[in-house]
């Protein structure tokens, strides 16, 4: 089935350092979503990217969708301890695009040391 | 605010028991989903439903069934629980029009002994 690969699995940074997680698909994606899950919490929707080459910003977070619509990245500038958690990308699931079926990447667990 | 409520936060069951996990959403969403989350594997879709009494298999449906008798409620059933079903189970819902924005419940951590 369709797979979305996400790297790295873990990232440890010092507070103030930048962080990037990458999401790759073997097939073209019509859209991609990013979710954040705080420790002990549940995934929360962050953003959706739809257009080729699209770049969106949310404060210190920058989301990009590749020109070929096969990859995406999330970059956090000057991390803070509030950024800790697991970041997931999610693309449309095979065979269920009409109903919002998503295929999630494995997630990147971000730890920020104060 | 959308609220997705899962009936139990923690559950401990014995091997072979029939287990029901309940999920209720209060925003009249058409789509509902059940995932399991395991370390290093992300969220894997078990089943989803796009309407009352309608259900579709996800990526890992074996050993599970679902029920959606009312629009707001989506139940996950483990017919005969096994130890390899020990996991975190997450329910989610979405609007048909905004189908890729899913709202998640707090999760049920199920331990099968």
PDB file of C-alpha atoms in Angstrom, chain B:
ATOM      1  CA  UNK B   1     -14.544  23.223  19.792  1.00  0.00           C
ATOM      2  CA  UNK B   2     -14.761  19.725  18.369  1.00  0.00           C
ATOM      3  CA  UNK B   3     -14.841  17.109  21.035  1.00  0.00           C
ATOM      4  CA  UNK B   4     -13.996  13.475  20.456  1.00  0.00           C
ATOM      5  CA  UNK B   5     -14.485  11.423  23.579  1.00  0.00           C
ATOM      6  CA  UNK B   6     -13.150   7.931  24.153  1.00  0.00           C
ATOM      7  CA  UNK B   7     -14.856   5.986  26.887  1.00  0.00           C
ATOM      8  CA  UNK B   8     -11.762   4.801  28.733  1.00  0.00           C
ATOM      9  CA  UNK B   9      -8.273   6.220  29.138  1.00  0.00           C
ATOM     10  CA  UNK B  10      -6.785   2.956  30.391  1.00  0.00           C
ATOM     11  CA  UNK B  11      -8.071  -0.577  30.048  1.00  0.00           C
ATOM     12  CA  UNK B  12      -6.680  -3.923  31.183  1.00  0.00           C
ATOM     13  CA  UNK B  13      -8.153  -7.097  29.734  1.00  0.00           C
ATOM     14  CA  UNK B  14      -7.385 -10.803  29.675  1.00  0.00           C
ATOM     15  CA  UNK B  15      -6.470 -12.808  26.598  1.00  0.00           C
ATOM     16  CA  UNK B  16      -9.612 -14.095  24.905  1.00  0.00           C
ATOM     17  CA  UNK B  17     -11.925 -11.446  26.304  1.00  0.00           C
ATOM     18  CA  UNK B  18     -14.234  -9.466  24.037  1.00  0.00           C
ATOM     19  CA  UNK B  19     -13.329  -5.794  24.271  1.00  0.00           C
ATOM     20  CA  UNK B  20     -15.372  -2.758  23.287  1.00  0.00           C
ATOM     21  CA  UNK B  21     -13.788   0.647  22.764  1.00  0.00           C
ATOM     22  CA  UNK B  22     -16.269   3.471  22.384  1.00  0.00           C
ATOM     23  CA  UNK B  23     -15.845   6.808  20.680  1.00  0.00           C
ATOM     24  CA  UNK B  24     -18.305   9.699  20.532  1.00  0.00           C
ATOM     25  CA  UNK B  25     -17.972  12.970  18.642  1.00  0.00           C
ATOM     26  CA  UNK B  26     -20.190  15.994  19.110  1.00  0.00           C
ATOM     27  CA  UNK B  27     -19.734  17.890  15.829  1.00  0.00           C
ATOM     28  CA  UNK B  28     -21.905  15.907  13.434  1.00  0.00           C
ATOM     29  CA  UNK B  29     -18.864  14.668  11.507  1.00  0.00           C
ATOM     30  CA  UNK B  30     -19.515  12.175   8.741  1.00  0.00           C
ATOM     31  CA  UNK B  31     -16.154  10.402   8.904  1.00  0.00           C
ATOM     32  CA  UNK B  32     -14.809   8.477  11.868  1.00  0.00           C
ATOM     33  CA  UNK B  33     -11.610   6.478  12.227  1.00  0.00           C
ATOM     34  CA  UNK B  34      -9.900   4.030  14.524  1.00  0.00           C
ATOM     35  CA  UNK B  35      -6.097   3.916  14.692  1.00  0.00           C
ATOM     36  CA  UNK B  36      -3.593   2.084  16.802  1.00  0.00           C
ATOM     37  CA  UNK B  37      -0.341   3.769  17.742  1.00  0.00           C
ATOM     38  CA  UNK B  38       2.805   1.795  18.486  1.00  0.00           C
ATOM     39  CA  UNK B  39       6.339   3.147  19.028  1.00  0.00           C
ATOM     40  CA  UNK B  40       8.208   3.552  15.752  1.00  0.00           C
ATOM     41  CA  UNK B  41       5.184   2.636  13.651  1.00  0.00           C
ATOM     42  CA  UNK B  42       3.196   5.853  13.737  1.00  0.00           C
ATOM     43  CA  UNK B  43      -0.574   5.715  13.463  1.00  0.00           C
ATOM     44  CA  UNK B  44      -1.990   2.776  11.604  1.00  0.00           C
ATOM     45  CA  UNK B  45      -5.581   2.794  10.406  1.00  0.00           C
ATOM     46  CA  UNK B  46      -7.713  -0.117  11.569  1.00  0.00           C
ATOM     47  CA  UNK B  47     -11.160   0.805  10.235  1.00  0.00           C
ATOM     48  CA  UNK B  48     -13.009   3.885   9.139  1.00  0.00           C
ATOM     49  CA  UNK B  49     -16.617   4.839   8.554  1.00  0.00           C
ATOM     50  CA  UNK B  50     -18.037   7.525   6.291  1.00  0.00           C
ATOM     51  CA  UNK B  51     -21.676   7.190   7.284  1.00  0.00           C
ATOM     52  CA  UNK B  52     -23.991   5.384   9.657  1.00  0.00           C
ATOM     53  CA  UNK B  53     -23.741   1.612   9.184  1.00  0.00           C
ATOM     54  CA  UNK B  54     -20.977   2.097   6.569  1.00  0.00           C
ATOM     55  CA  UNK B  55     -17.478   0.842   7.280  1.00  0.00           C
ATOM     56  CA  UNK B  56     -14.283   0.235   5.373  1.00  0.00           C
ATOM     57  CA  UNK B  57     -11.201  -1.746   6.309  1.00  0.00           C
ATOM     58  CA  UNK B  58      -8.063   0.183   6.945  1.00  0.00           C
ATOM     59  CA  UNK B  59      -4.511  -1.103   6.768  1.00  0.00           C
ATOM     60  CA  UNK B  60      -4.614  -3.502   9.736  1.00  0.00           C
ATOM     61  CA  UNK B  61      -8.211  -4.744  10.248  1.00  0.00           C
ATOM     62  CA  UNK B  62      -7.367  -8.313  11.260  1.00  0.00           C
ATOM     63  CA  UNK B  63      -8.682  -9.180  14.709  1.00  0.00           C
ATOM     64  CA  UNK B  64     -10.947  -6.134  14.870  1.00  0.00           C
ATOM     65  CA  UNK B  65     -14.477  -5.193  13.900  1.00  0.00           C
ATOM     66  CA  UNK B  66     -16.430  -1.951  14.168  1.00  0.00           C
ATOM     67  CA  UNK B  67     -19.941  -0.717  14.591  1.00  0.00           C
ATOM     68  CA  UNK B  68     -21.559   2.583  13.683  1.00  0.00           C
ATOM     69  CA  UNK B  69     -25.227   2.549  14.536  1.00  0.00           C
ATOM     70  CA  UNK B  70     -25.450   6.301  15.162  1.00  0.00           C
ATOM     71  CA  UNK B  71     -23.619   9.116  13.434  1.00  0.00           C
ATOM     72  CA  UNK B  72     -21.888  10.337  16.575  1.00  0.00           C
ATOM     73  CA  UNK B  73     -20.683   6.954  17.841  1.00  0.00           C
ATOM     74  CA  UNK B  74     -18.066   4.590  16.426  1.00  0.00           C
ATOM     75  CA  UNK B  75     -17.147   1.449  18.328  1.00  0.00           C
ATOM     76  CA  UNK B  76     -14.092  -0.737  17.938  1.00  0.00           C
ATOM     77  CA  UNK B  77     -14.493  -4.382  18.922  1.00  0.00           C
ATOM     78  CA  UNK B  78     -11.765  -6.873  19.684  1.00  0.00           C
ATOM     79  CA  UNK B  79     -13.619 -10.177  19.340  1.00  0.00           C
ATOM     80  CA  UNK B  80     -11.006 -12.169  21.251  1.00  0.00           C
ATOM     81  CA  UNK B  81      -8.259 -10.001  22.650  1.00  0.00           C
ATOM     82  CA  UNK B  82      -4.669 -11.130  22.211  1.00  0.00           C
ATOM     83  CA  UNK B  83      -1.442  -9.843  23.738  1.00  0.00           C
ATOM     84  CA  UNK B  84      -0.307  -8.398  20.407  1.00  0.00           C
ATOM     85  CA  UNK B  85      -3.288  -6.046  20.562  1.00  0.00           C
ATOM     86  CA  UNK B  86      -1.779  -4.263  23.539  1.00  0.00           C
ATOM     87  CA  UNK B  87      -1.477  -0.723  22.224  1.00  0.00           C
ATOM     88  CA  UNK B  88      -2.719   2.850  22.282  1.00  0.00           C
ATOM     89  CA  UNK B  89      -5.992   3.176  20.383  1.00  0.00           C
ATOM     90  CA  UNK B  90      -6.981   6.541  18.956  1.00  0.00           C
ATOM     91  CA  UNK B  91     -10.346   7.539  17.557  1.00  0.00           C
ATOM     92  CA  UNK B  92     -10.692  10.454  15.142  1.00  0.00           C
ATOM     93  CA  UNK B  93     -13.416  12.201  13.194  1.00  0.00           C
ATOM     94  CA  UNK B  94     -13.585  14.613  10.277  1.00  0.00           C
ATOM     95  CA  UNK B  95     -16.077  16.578   8.248  1.00  0.00           C
ATOM     96  CA  UNK B  96     -16.729  15.358   4.719  1.00  0.00           C
ATOM     97  CA  UNK B  97     -15.937  18.857   3.370  1.00  0.00           C
ATOM     98  CA  UNK B  98     -12.666  19.127   5.340  1.00  0.00           C
ATOM     99  CA  UNK B  99     -11.849  15.491   5.191  1.00  0.00           C
ATOM    100  CA  UNK B 100      -8.093  15.685   5.765  1.00  0.00           C
ATOM    101  CA  UNK B 101      -8.428  17.567   9.040  1.00  0.00           C
ATOM    102  CA  UNK B 102      -8.983  14.903  11.634  1.00  0.00           C
ATOM    103  CA  UNK B 103      -9.813  15.545  15.281  1.00  0.00           C
ATOM    104  CA  UNK B 104      -8.540  12.983  17.717  1.00  0.00           C
ATOM    105  CA  UNK B 105      -9.735  11.684  21.047  1.00  0.00           C
ATOM    106  CA  UNK B 106      -7.407  11.373  24.028  1.00  0.00           C
ATOM    107  CA  UNK B 107      -6.767   7.703  23.326  1.00  0.00           C
ATOM    108  CA  UNK B 108      -7.293   4.428  25.168  1.00  0.00           C
ATOM    109  CA  UNK B 109      -4.225   2.557  26.362  1.00  0.00           C
ATOM    110  CA  UNK B 110      -5.205  -1.099  26.247  1.00  0.00           C
ATOM    111  CA  UNK B 111      -3.173  -3.784  27.941  1.00  0.00           C
ATOM    112  CA  UNK B 112      -4.021  -7.410  27.195  1.00  0.00           C
ATOM    113  CA  UNK B 113      -2.552  -9.818  29.723  1.00  0.00           C
TER     114      UNK B 113
END
